[in-house]
PDB file of C-alpha atoms in Angstrom:
ATOM      1  CA  MET A   1      23.258   9.532  14.276  1.00 49.00           C
ATOM      2  CA  ASP A   2      21.545  11.963  11.851  1.00 55.00           C
ATOM      3  CA  PHE A   3      17.790  12.329  11.546  1.00 54.00           C
ATOM      4  CA  ARG A   4      17.599  10.632   8.126  1.00 58.00           C
ATOM      5  CA  ARG A   5      19.339   7.510   9.404  1.00 55.00           C
ATOM      6  CA  ILE A   6      17.068   7.381  12.458  1.00 55.00           C
ATOM      7  CA  GLU A   7      14.036   7.725  10.194  1.00 58.00           C
ATOM      8  CA  VAL A   8      15.217   4.856   7.988  1.00 56.00           C
ATOM      9  CA  ILE A   9      15.758   2.622  11.033  1.00 57.00           C
ATOM     10  CA  PHE A  10      12.230   3.258  12.265  1.00 56.00           C
ATOM     11  CA  LEU A  11      10.752   2.632   8.836  1.00 58.00           C
ATOM     12  CA  ILE A  12      12.498  -0.745   8.737  1.00 56.00           C
ATOM     13  CA  VAL A  13      11.234  -1.556  12.238  1.00 59.00           C
ATOM     14  CA  PHE A  14       7.709  -0.508  11.391  1.00 57.00           C
ATOM     15  CA  PHE A  15       7.448  -2.505   8.180  1.00 58.00           C
ATOM     16  CA  SER A  16       8.790  -5.557   9.986  1.00 53.00           C
ATOM     17  CA  LEU A  17       5.816  -5.181  12.318  1.00 57.00           C
ATOM     18  CA  ASP A  18       3.192  -4.768   9.631  1.00 57.00           C
ATOM     19  CA  ILE A  19       1.988  -8.373   9.817  1.00 49.00           C
ATOM     20  CA  PHE A  20       1.890  -8.297  13.616  1.00 51.00           C
ATOM     21  CA  LEU A  21      -0.110  -5.070  13.689  1.00 55.00           C
ATOM     22  CA  PHE A  22      -2.519  -6.288  11.034  1.00 52.00           C
ATOM     23  CA  LEU A  23      -3.199  -9.481  12.964  1.00 48.00           C
ATOM     24  CA  SER A  24      -3.616  -7.514  16.181  1.00 53.00           C
ATOM     25  CA  PHE A  25      -6.138  -5.258  14.471  1.00 50.00           C
ATOM     26  CA  ARG A  26      -8.098  -8.168  13.041  1.00 49.00           C
ATOM     27  CA  ASN A  27      -8.133 -10.054  16.332  1.00 46.00           C
ATOM     28  CA  SER A  28      -9.217  -7.016  18.309  1.00 46.00           C
ATOM     29  CA  GLN A  29     -12.074  -6.451  15.907  1.00 43.00           C
ATOM     30  CA  GLN A  30     -13.183 -10.020  16.526  1.00 39.00           C
ATOM     31  CA  LEU A  31     -12.703 -10.000  20.295  1.00 38.00           C
ATOM     32  CA  VAL A  32     -14.307  -6.643  21.116  1.00 41.00           C
ATOM     33  CA  SER A  33     -17.968  -6.460  20.326  1.00 41.00           C
ATOM     34  CA  SER A  34     -19.077  -3.314  18.548  1.00 43.00           C
ATOM     35  CA  SER A  35     -21.111  -0.963  20.717  1.00 42.00           C
ATOM     36  CA  SER A  36     -23.996   1.302  19.902  1.00 43.00           C
ATOM     37  CA  THR A  37     -23.312   5.010  20.135  1.00 46.00           C
ATOM     38  CA  ASN A  38     -26.901   6.098  19.724  1.00 48.00           C
ATOM     39  CA  THR A  39     -29.013   8.031  22.178  1.00 69.00           C
ATOM     40  CA  SER A  40     -30.592   4.922  23.705  1.00 84.00           C
ATOM     41  CA  THR A  41     -27.230   3.691  25.011  1.00 87.00           C
ATOM     42  CA  VAL A  42     -26.446   7.024  26.625  1.00 91.00           C
ATOM     43  CA  THR A  43     -29.934   7.146  28.121  1.00 90.00           C
ATOM     44  CA  GLU A  44     -29.524   3.655  29.571  1.00 94.00           C
ATOM     45  CA  MET A  45     -26.221   4.655  31.165  1.00 96.00           C
ATOM     46  CA  ARG A  46     -27.797   7.666  32.851  1.00 95.00           C
ATOM     47  CA  LYS A  47     -30.654   5.517  34.145  1.00 95.00           C
ATOM     48  CA  ARG A  48     -28.047   3.343  35.851  1.00 96.00           C
ATOM     49  CA  ASN A  49     -26.653   6.407  37.609  1.00 97.00           C
ATOM     50  CA  ILE A  50     -23.516   6.619  35.481  1.00 97.00           C
ATOM     51  CA  SER A  51     -22.422  10.254  35.360  1.00 96.00           C
ATOM     52  CA  PHE A  52     -20.448  11.851  32.530  1.00 95.00           C
ATOM     53  CA  GLY A  53     -20.291  15.083  30.585  1.00 93.00           C
ATOM     54  CA  THR A  54     -20.933  15.657  26.904  1.00 93.00           C
ATOM     55  CA  LEU A  55     -19.265  12.908  24.877  1.00 94.00           C
ATOM     56  CA  ASP A  56     -17.348  14.015  21.792  1.00 95.00           C
ATOM     57  CA  THR A  57     -18.523  12.194  18.661  1.00 94.00           C
ATOM     58  CA  LYS A  58     -15.697  13.354  16.383  1.00 95.00           C
ATOM     59  CA  ASN A  59     -13.209  10.804  15.065  1.00 94.00           C
ATOM     60  CA  GLY A  60      -9.745  12.315  15.176  1.00 95.00           C
ATOM     61  CA  SER A  61      -6.491  10.875  13.858  1.00 97.00           C
ATOM     62  CA  ALA A  62      -3.210   9.668  15.334  1.00 97.00           C
ATOM     63  CA  TYR A  63       0.011   7.857  14.449  1.00 97.00           C
ATOM     64  CA  TYR A  64       2.229   4.940  15.211  1.00 96.00           C
ATOM     65  CA  LEU A  65       5.241   6.562  16.878  1.00 96.00           C
ATOM     66  CA  GLY A  66       8.705   5.284  17.656  1.00 95.00           C
ATOM     67  CA  SER A  67      11.698   6.175  19.814  1.00 95.00           C
ATOM     68  CA  GLN A  68      15.220   4.924  20.365  1.00 92.00           C
ATOM     69  CA  PRO A  69      17.099   4.566  23.670  1.00 90.00           C
ATOM     70  CA  ASP A  70      17.632   8.009  25.202  1.00 91.00           C
ATOM     71  CA  ASN A  71      20.753   8.872  27.219  1.00 93.00           C
ATOM     72  CA  SER A  72      19.963  12.563  27.652  1.00 96.00           C
ATOM     73  CA  LEU A  73      19.426  12.254  31.416  1.00 98.00           C
ATOM     74  CA  ALA A  74      22.818  10.620  31.960  1.00 97.00           C
ATOM     75  CA  GLN A  75      24.507  13.226  29.782  1.00 96.00           C
ATOM     76  CA  ASN A  76      23.057  16.135  31.776  1.00 97.00           C
ATOM     77  CA  VAL A  77      22.846  14.779  35.329  1.00 97.00           C
ATOM     78  CA  ASN A  78      25.735  17.023  36.458  1.00 97.00           C
ATOM     79  CA  LYS A  79      23.442  20.045  36.063  1.00 98.00           C
ATOM     80  CA  LEU A  80      21.289  19.013  39.033  1.00 98.00           C
ATOM     81  CA  ARG A  81      21.849  20.673  42.407  1.00 98.00           C
ATOM     82  CA  ASN A  82      20.797  20.142  46.057  1.00 98.00           C
ATOM     83  CA  GLN A  83      19.804  16.505  45.604  1.00 98.00           C
ATOM     84  CA  GLU A  84      21.297  13.041  45.749  1.00 98.00           C
ATOM     85  CA  VAL A  85      20.975  11.442  42.337  1.00 98.00           C
ATOM     86  CA  GLN A  86      21.342   7.914  41.037  1.00 97.00           C
ATOM     87  CA  TYR A  87      21.032   6.810  37.418  1.00 97.00           C
ATOM     88  CA  ASP A  88      20.246   3.277  36.270  1.00 97.00           C
ATOM     89  CA  GLU A  89      21.829   2.644  32.868  1.00 94.00           C
ATOM     90  CA  ASN A  90      19.691  -0.429  32.214  1.00 92.00           C
ATOM     91  CA  THR A  91      16.293   1.225  32.755  1.00 93.00           C
ATOM     92  CA  ARG A  92      17.552   4.742  31.913  1.00 95.00           C
ATOM     93  CA  LYS A  93      15.794   5.979  35.024  1.00 97.00           C
ATOM     94  CA  LEU A  94      17.011   8.808  37.213  1.00 98.00           C
ATOM     95  CA  THR A  95      16.185   8.690  40.937  1.00 98.00           C
ATOM     96  CA  SER A  96      16.601  11.789  43.085  1.00 98.00           C
ATOM     97  CA  ASN A  97      16.280  12.415  46.833  1.00 98.00           C
ATOM     98  CA  LEU A  98      15.861  16.120  47.581  1.00 98.00           C
ATOM     99  CA  ASN A  99      18.185  17.665  50.164  1.00 98.00           C
ATOM    100  CA  SER A 100      15.476  20.203  51.013  1.00 97.00           C
ATOM    101  CA  THR A 101      11.978  18.706  50.908  1.00 98.00           C
ATOM    102  CA  ILE A 102       9.074  20.834  49.688  1.00 98.00           C
ATOM    103  CA  ALA A 103       5.948  21.446  51.779  1.00 98.00           C
ATOM    104  CA  VAL A 104       2.773  21.102  49.687  1.00 98.00           C
ATOM    105  CA  THR A 105      -0.980  20.935  50.174  1.00 97.00           C
ATOM    106  CA  THR A 106      -3.683  19.484  47.956  1.00 96.00           C
ATOM    107  CA  GLU A 107      -4.540  23.002  46.824  1.00 97.00           C
ATOM    108  CA  ASP A 108      -1.078  24.369  46.006  1.00 98.00           C
ATOM    109  CA  ARG A 109       1.023  21.359  45.051  1.00 98.00           C
ATOM    110  CA  GLN A 110       0.503  21.640  41.292  1.00 98.00           C
ATOM    111  CA  LYS A 111       1.408  25.329  41.237  1.00 98.00           C
ATOM    112  CA  LEU A 112       4.516  24.792  43.367  1.00 98.00           C
ATOM    113  CA  MET A 113       5.826  21.808  41.448  1.00 98.00           C
ATOM    114  CA  ASN A 114       5.079  23.366  38.051  1.00 98.00           C
ATOM    115  CA  LYS A 115       7.402  26.180  39.102  1.00 98.00           C
ATOM    116  CA  PHE A 116       9.967  23.756  40.551  1.00 98.00           C
ATOM    117  CA  ILE A 117      10.437  21.728  37.353  1.00 98.00           C
ATOM    118  CA  LYS A 118      11.084  24.824  35.230  1.00 97.00           C
ATOM    119  CA  LYS A 119      14.511  25.258  36.838  1.00 98.00           C
ATOM    120  CA  GLU A 120      17.124  23.065  35.157  1.00 97.00           C
ATOM    121  CA  SER A 121      19.106  22.579  38.375  1.00 98.00           C
ATOM    122  CA  ASN A 122      15.969  21.041  39.922  1.00 98.00           C
ATOM    123  CA  VAL A 123      14.710  18.816  37.088  1.00 98.00           C
ATOM    124  CA  LEU A 124      16.214  18.095  33.682  1.00 98.00           C
ATOM    125  CA  PHE A 125      14.074  18.917  30.633  1.00 98.00           C
ATOM    126  CA  GLY A 126      11.203  20.085  32.851  1.00 98.00           C
ATOM    127  CA  GLU A 127       9.577  21.859  29.919  1.00 97.00           C
ATOM    128  CA  ASP A 128       8.982  18.465  28.292  1.00 97.00           C
ATOM    129  CA  TYR A 129       6.508  17.382  30.994  1.00 98.00           C
ATOM    130  CA  LYS A 130       2.924  18.201  31.928  1.00 98.00           C
ATOM    131  CA  TYR A 131       1.067  17.452  35.156  1.00 98.00           C
ATOM    132  CA  ALA A 132      -1.390  14.550  34.807  1.00 98.00           C
ATOM    133  CA  PRO A 133      -4.032  14.596  37.565  1.00 97.00           C
ATOM    134  CA  GLN A 134      -5.576  11.472  36.047  1.00 97.00           C
ATOM    135  CA  LEU A 135      -2.479   9.432  36.962  1.00 97.00           C
ATOM    136  CA  SER A 136      -1.672  11.167  40.241  1.00 97.00           C
ATOM    137  CA  THR A 137      -2.634  10.190  43.788  1.00 96.00           C
ATOM    138  CA  THR A 138      -2.365  11.758  47.231  1.00 96.00           C
ATOM    139  CA  SER A 139       1.139  10.311  47.603  1.00 98.00           C
ATOM    140  CA  GLN A 140       2.398  10.779  44.051  1.00 98.00           C
ATOM    141  CA  MET A 141       2.371  13.590  41.514  1.00 98.00           C
ATOM    142  CA  VAL A 142       2.790  12.286  37.988  1.00 98.00           C
ATOM    143  CA  TYR A 143       4.031  14.416  35.109  1.00 98.00           C
ATOM    144  CA  VAL A 144       3.884  12.922  31.605  1.00 98.00           C
ATOM    145  CA  GLY A 145       5.921  13.621  28.516  1.00 98.00           C
ATOM    146  CA  THR A 146       4.276  16.042  26.130  1.00 96.00           C
ATOM    147  CA  GLY A 147       5.040  17.492  22.711  1.00 93.00           C
ATOM    148  CA  LYS A 148       3.548  18.507  19.397  1.00 93.00           C
ATOM    149  CA  LEU A 149       2.415  14.930  18.697  1.00 94.00           C
ATOM    150  CA  GLY A 150       0.555  14.574  21.988  1.00 96.00           C
ATOM    151  CA  GLU A 151       1.037  13.357  25.543  1.00 98.00           C
ATOM    152  CA  ILE A 152       2.798  10.124  26.541  1.00 98.00           C
ATOM    153  CA  TYR A 153       1.099   8.150  29.312  1.00 98.00           C
ATOM    154  CA  ASP A 154       3.906   5.669  29.727  1.00 97.00           C
ATOM    155  CA  LYS A 155       6.682   5.019  32.226  1.00 96.00           C
ATOM    156  CA  THR A 156       9.294   5.404  29.488  1.00 96.00           C
ATOM    157  CA  CYS A 157       8.749   9.183  29.636  1.00 97.00           C
ATOM    158  CA  GLN A 158       7.502  10.173  33.058  1.00 98.00           C
ATOM    159  CA  LEU A 159       8.379  12.373  36.023  1.00 98.00           C
ATOM    160  CA  THR A 160       6.951  11.179  39.348  1.00 98.00           C
ATOM    161  CA  PHE A 161       7.245  13.035  42.662  1.00 98.00           C
ATOM    162  CA  THR A 162       6.780  11.173  45.944  1.00 98.00           C
ATOM    163  CA  ILE A 163       4.940  12.928  48.783  1.00 98.00           C
ATOM    164  CA  GLU A 164       5.342  11.891  52.417  1.00 98.00           C
ATOM    165  CA  SER A 165       3.611  13.653  55.323  1.00 97.00           C
ATOM    166  CA  GLY A 166       2.757  16.642  53.168  1.00 98.00           C
ATOM    167  CA  ARG A 167       6.249  17.111  51.729  1.00 98.00           C
ATOM    168  CA  VAL A 168       7.756  16.265  48.347  1.00 98.00           C
ATOM    169  CA  VAL A 169      10.809  14.194  49.214  1.00 98.00           C
ATOM    170  CA  SER A 170      12.009  12.597  45.977  1.00 98.00           C
ATOM    171  CA  TYR A 171      11.309  11.934  42.322  1.00 98.00           C
ATOM    172  CA  THR A 172      12.030   9.474  39.536  1.00 98.00           C
ATOM    173  CA  GLN A 173      12.389  10.435  35.897  1.00 98.00           C
ATOM    174  CA  THR A 174      12.590   8.856  32.460  1.00 98.00           C
ATOM    175  CA  HIS A 175      12.851  10.826  29.241  1.00 98.00           C
ATOM    176  CA  ILE A 176      12.392  10.554  25.491  1.00 96.00           C
ATOM    177  CA  ASN A 177      14.270  13.113  23.431  1.00 91.00           C
ATOM    178  CA  THR A 178      12.707  12.457  20.008  1.00 92.00           C
ATOM    179  CA  MET A 179       9.576  10.715  18.761  1.00 94.00           C
ATOM    180  CA  ILE A 180       9.426   9.627  15.125  1.00 94.00           C
ATOM    181  CA  ILE A 181       6.237   9.206  13.075  1.00 95.00           C
ATOM    182  CA  LEU A 182       6.334   5.694  11.642  1.00 92.00           C
ATOM    183  CA  HIS A 183       3.231   5.768   9.482  1.00 88.00           C
ATOM    184  CA  GLU A 184       0.734   8.220   8.037  1.00 92.00           C
ATOM    185  CA  SER A 185      -2.078   9.235  10.382  1.00 95.00           C
ATOM    186  CA  GLN A 186      -5.040   6.916  10.852  1.00 96.00           C
ATOM    187  CA  THR A 187      -8.565   7.472  12.091  1.00 97.00           C
ATOM    188  CA  ILE A 188      -9.166   6.799  15.784  1.00 97.00           C
ATOM    189  CA  LYS A 189     -12.266   5.983  17.807  1.00 97.00           C
ATOM    190  CA  SER A 190     -14.219   8.921  19.207  1.00 96.00           C
ATOM    191  CA  GLU A 191     -14.700   9.534  22.908  1.00 97.00           C
ATOM    192  CA  LYS A 192     -18.353   8.504  22.629  1.00 95.00           C
ATOM    193  CA  GLU A 193     -17.507   5.254  20.836  1.00 95.00           C
ATOM    194  CA  VAL A 194     -14.957   4.386  23.506  1.00 96.00           C
ATOM    195  CA  ILE A 195     -17.231   5.141  26.471  1.00 96.00           C
ATOM    196  CA  THR A 196     -20.246   3.304  25.091  1.00 94.00           C
ATOM    197  CA  ASN A 197     -18.066   0.356  24.105  1.00 94.00           C
ATOM    198  CA  LEU A 198     -16.737   0.120  27.668  1.00 96.00           C
ATOM    199  CA  TYR A 199     -20.307   0.136  28.945  1.00 95.00           C
ATOM    200  CA  ALA A 200     -21.401  -2.526  26.446  1.00 93.00           C
ATOM    201  CA  ASN A 201     -18.536  -4.724  27.655  1.00 94.00           C
ATOM    202  CA  SER A 202     -19.556  -4.317  31.330  1.00 94.00           C
ATOM    203  CA  GLU A 203     -16.471  -2.243  32.138  1.00 96.00           C
ATOM    204  CA  ILE A 204     -18.464   0.661  33.646  1.00 96.00           C
ATOM    205  CA  PRO A 205     -20.446  -0.328  36.752  1.00 95.00           C
ATOM    206  CA  ASN A 206     -23.707   1.227  37.870  1.00 96.00           C
ATOM    207  CA  ASN A 207     -23.521   4.189  40.237  1.00 97.00           C
ATOM    208  CA  SER A 208     -20.211   5.486  38.942  1.00 98.00           C
ATOM    209  CA  LYS A 209     -18.735   8.626  37.431  1.00 97.00           C
ATOM    210  CA  ILE A 210     -16.426   9.016  34.451  1.00 97.00           C
ATOM    211  CA  SER A 211     -13.871  11.492  35.798  1.00 96.00           C
ATOM    212  CA  TYR A 212     -11.471  11.617  32.844  1.00 97.00           C
ATOM    213  CA  ALA A 213     -11.306  10.435  29.250  1.00 97.00           C
ATOM    214  CA  ASN A 214      -7.919  11.396  27.830  1.00 97.00           C
ATOM    215  CA  LEU A 215      -6.122  10.364  24.657  1.00 98.00           C
ATOM    216  CA  ALA A 216      -2.367   9.725  24.929  1.00 98.00           C
ATOM    217  CA  TYR A 217       0.392   7.558  23.501  1.00 98.00           C
ATOM    218  CA  THR A 218       1.647   4.478  25.325  1.00 97.00           C
ATOM    219  CA  LYS A 219       4.147   1.724  24.597  1.00 95.00           C
ATOM    220  CA  LEU A 220       2.984  -1.130  22.383  1.00 93.00           C
ATOM    221  CA  LEU A 221       6.197  -3.145  22.165  1.00 91.00           C
ATOM    222  CA  VAL A 222       9.967  -3.038  21.791  1.00 90.00           C
ATOM    223  CA  ALA A 223      11.570  -4.314  18.577  1.00 85.00           C
ATOM    224  CA  LYS A 224      15.183  -4.126  17.431  1.00 81.00           C
ATOM    225  CA  ASN A 225      16.003  -1.891  20.417  1.00 84.00           C
ATOM    226  CA  SER A 226      13.324   0.594  19.353  1.00 90.00           C
ATOM    227  CA  THR A 227      10.044   1.315  21.145  1.00 94.00           C
ATOM    228  CA  ILE A 228       6.738   1.532  19.282  1.00 95.00           C
ATOM    229  CA  TYR A 229       3.875   3.656  20.690  1.00 97.00           C
ATOM    230  CA  ILE A 230       0.159   3.689  19.874  1.00 97.00           C
ATOM    231  CA  PRO A 231      -2.663   6.069  20.834  1.00 98.00           C
ATOM    232  CA  VAL A 232      -4.774   4.874  23.750  1.00 98.00           C
ATOM    233  CA  TRP A 233      -7.849   6.273  25.471  1.00 98.00           C
ATOM    234  CA  PHE A 234      -7.361   6.399  29.252  1.00 98.00           C
ATOM    235  CA  VAL A 235     -10.772   6.455  30.953  1.00 98.00           C
ATOM    236  CA  THR A 236     -10.978   6.977  34.725  1.00 98.00           C
ATOM    237  CA  ILE A 237     -14.094   5.557  36.394  1.00 98.00           C
ATOM    238  CA  ARG A 238     -14.891   6.471  40.007  1.00 97.00           C
ATOM    239  CA  ASN A 239     -17.289   4.396  42.106  1.00 95.00           C
ATOM    240  CA  LYS A 240     -19.686   6.768  43.860  1.00 95.00           C
ATOM    241  CA  ASP A 241     -20.047   4.470  46.889  1.00 93.00           C
ATOM    242  CA  SER A 242     -16.482   3.323  47.569  1.00 93.00           C
ATOM    243  CA  LYS A 243     -14.846   6.475  46.100  1.00 92.00           C
ATOM    244  CA  VAL A 244     -12.250   4.198  44.478  1.00 94.00           C
ATOM    245  CA  SER A 245     -11.137   4.982  40.925  1.00 95.00           C
ATOM    246  CA  SER A 246      -9.755   2.741  38.219  1.00 95.00           C
ATOM    247  CA  ILE A 247      -8.380   3.436  34.765  1.00 96.00           C
ATOM    248  CA  LYS A 248      -9.585   1.572  31.689  1.00 97.00           C
ATOM    249  CA  LYS A 249      -7.378   1.606  28.594  1.00 97.00           C
ATOM    250  CA  VAL A 250      -8.707   1.325  25.038  1.00 97.00           C
ATOM    251  CA  ASN A 251      -6.698   1.064  21.835  1.00 97.00           C
ATOM    252  CA  ALA A 252      -7.740   4.213  19.965  1.00 98.00           C
ATOM    253  CA  PHE A 253      -7.195   2.625  16.549  1.00 97.00           C
ATOM    254  CA  THR A 254      -9.169  -0.585  17.034  1.00 95.00           C
ATOM    255  CA  GLY A 255     -11.414   0.028  20.050  1.00 95.00           C
ATOM    256  CA  ASN A 256      -9.849  -3.010  21.711  1.00 93.00           C
ATOM    257  CA  ILE A 257     -10.047  -2.885  25.523  1.00 95.00           C
ATOM    258  CA  ILE A 258      -6.516  -3.387  26.836  1.00 94.00           C
ATOM    259  CA  LYS A 259      -6.765  -5.844  29.692  1.00 85.00           C
ATOM    260  CA  ASN A 260      -3.139  -6.475  30.513  1.00 64.00           C
ATOM    261  CA  SER A 261       0.303  -5.215  29.624  1.00 54.00           C
ATOM    262  CA  ALA A 262       3.035  -7.656  28.695  1.00 45.00           C
ATOM    263  CA  ASN A 263       5.388  -6.192  31.302  1.00 44.00           C
ATOM    264  CA  GLY A 264       3.128  -3.913  33.307  1.00 44.00           C
ATOM    265  CA  ASP A 265       5.078  -0.784  32.335  1.00 45.00           C
ATOM    266  CA  ASN A 266       2.032   1.105  31.125  1.00 41.00           C
ATOM    267  CA  SER A 267      -0.369   0.023  33.875  1.00 40.00           C
ATOM    268  CA  TYR A 268      -1.836   2.643  36.203  1.00 43.00           C
ATOM    269  CA  ASN A 269      -4.039   2.696  39.250  1.00 44.00           C
ATOM    270  CA  ALA A 270      -5.902   5.798  40.364  1.00 46.00           C
ATOM    271  CA  GLN A 271      -7.112   6.670  43.840  1.00 41.00           C
TER     272      GLN A 271
END
């Protein structure tokens, strides 16, 4: 299927969703109370022992993106070596158990695995992924899809290594070959607006630290066998007492705090 035909398909899908997206925008504006981004709010947060760095006040821009089902992993699976591989045609997920596990430590694991994924016989399309410490834990290393349009924090394009007893033993992988821009760029909420809005909605507890605030694309919905993605702020909040972290997700277009996912595919827990 040529690029022009793909583009036309996505335009049809997008326009069929116009009413849905408009209603979602209007509802989110009604449901999420607007928050103050002035100095007094920031001062109040610091008084409650909420730690964070300098908050960016600039409003950037982003897109609605789309993708179609990707069979690139299945088409290239024969290139992999020294691993037992299974591929699920329904979920388009590749699962691999390494014949030779890899010893890693907290200090060197990123360096070692960054080198590992660059070899095509180890991981397919390794250059399309970037390590995401925000989504990783002691037992999992998560790599997210990345490209000129931004990073994808979604399980439809993710490479996840499993670590057991200090050794990388296996990984799962999904992949998106091409992302299509469905609409002209739109203004998004700034980092400061997002953080202060979370605080105003009691989503940031006292005595906590904001470890990460990253902007990435994640799945909104699937329509006509095509997947639609929107920009989302992923904010990691770490409790200073319990040392437990959680990730809050905010629609970057509307400022709507995303409470639940319809199918849980884009839900993350940090440790």
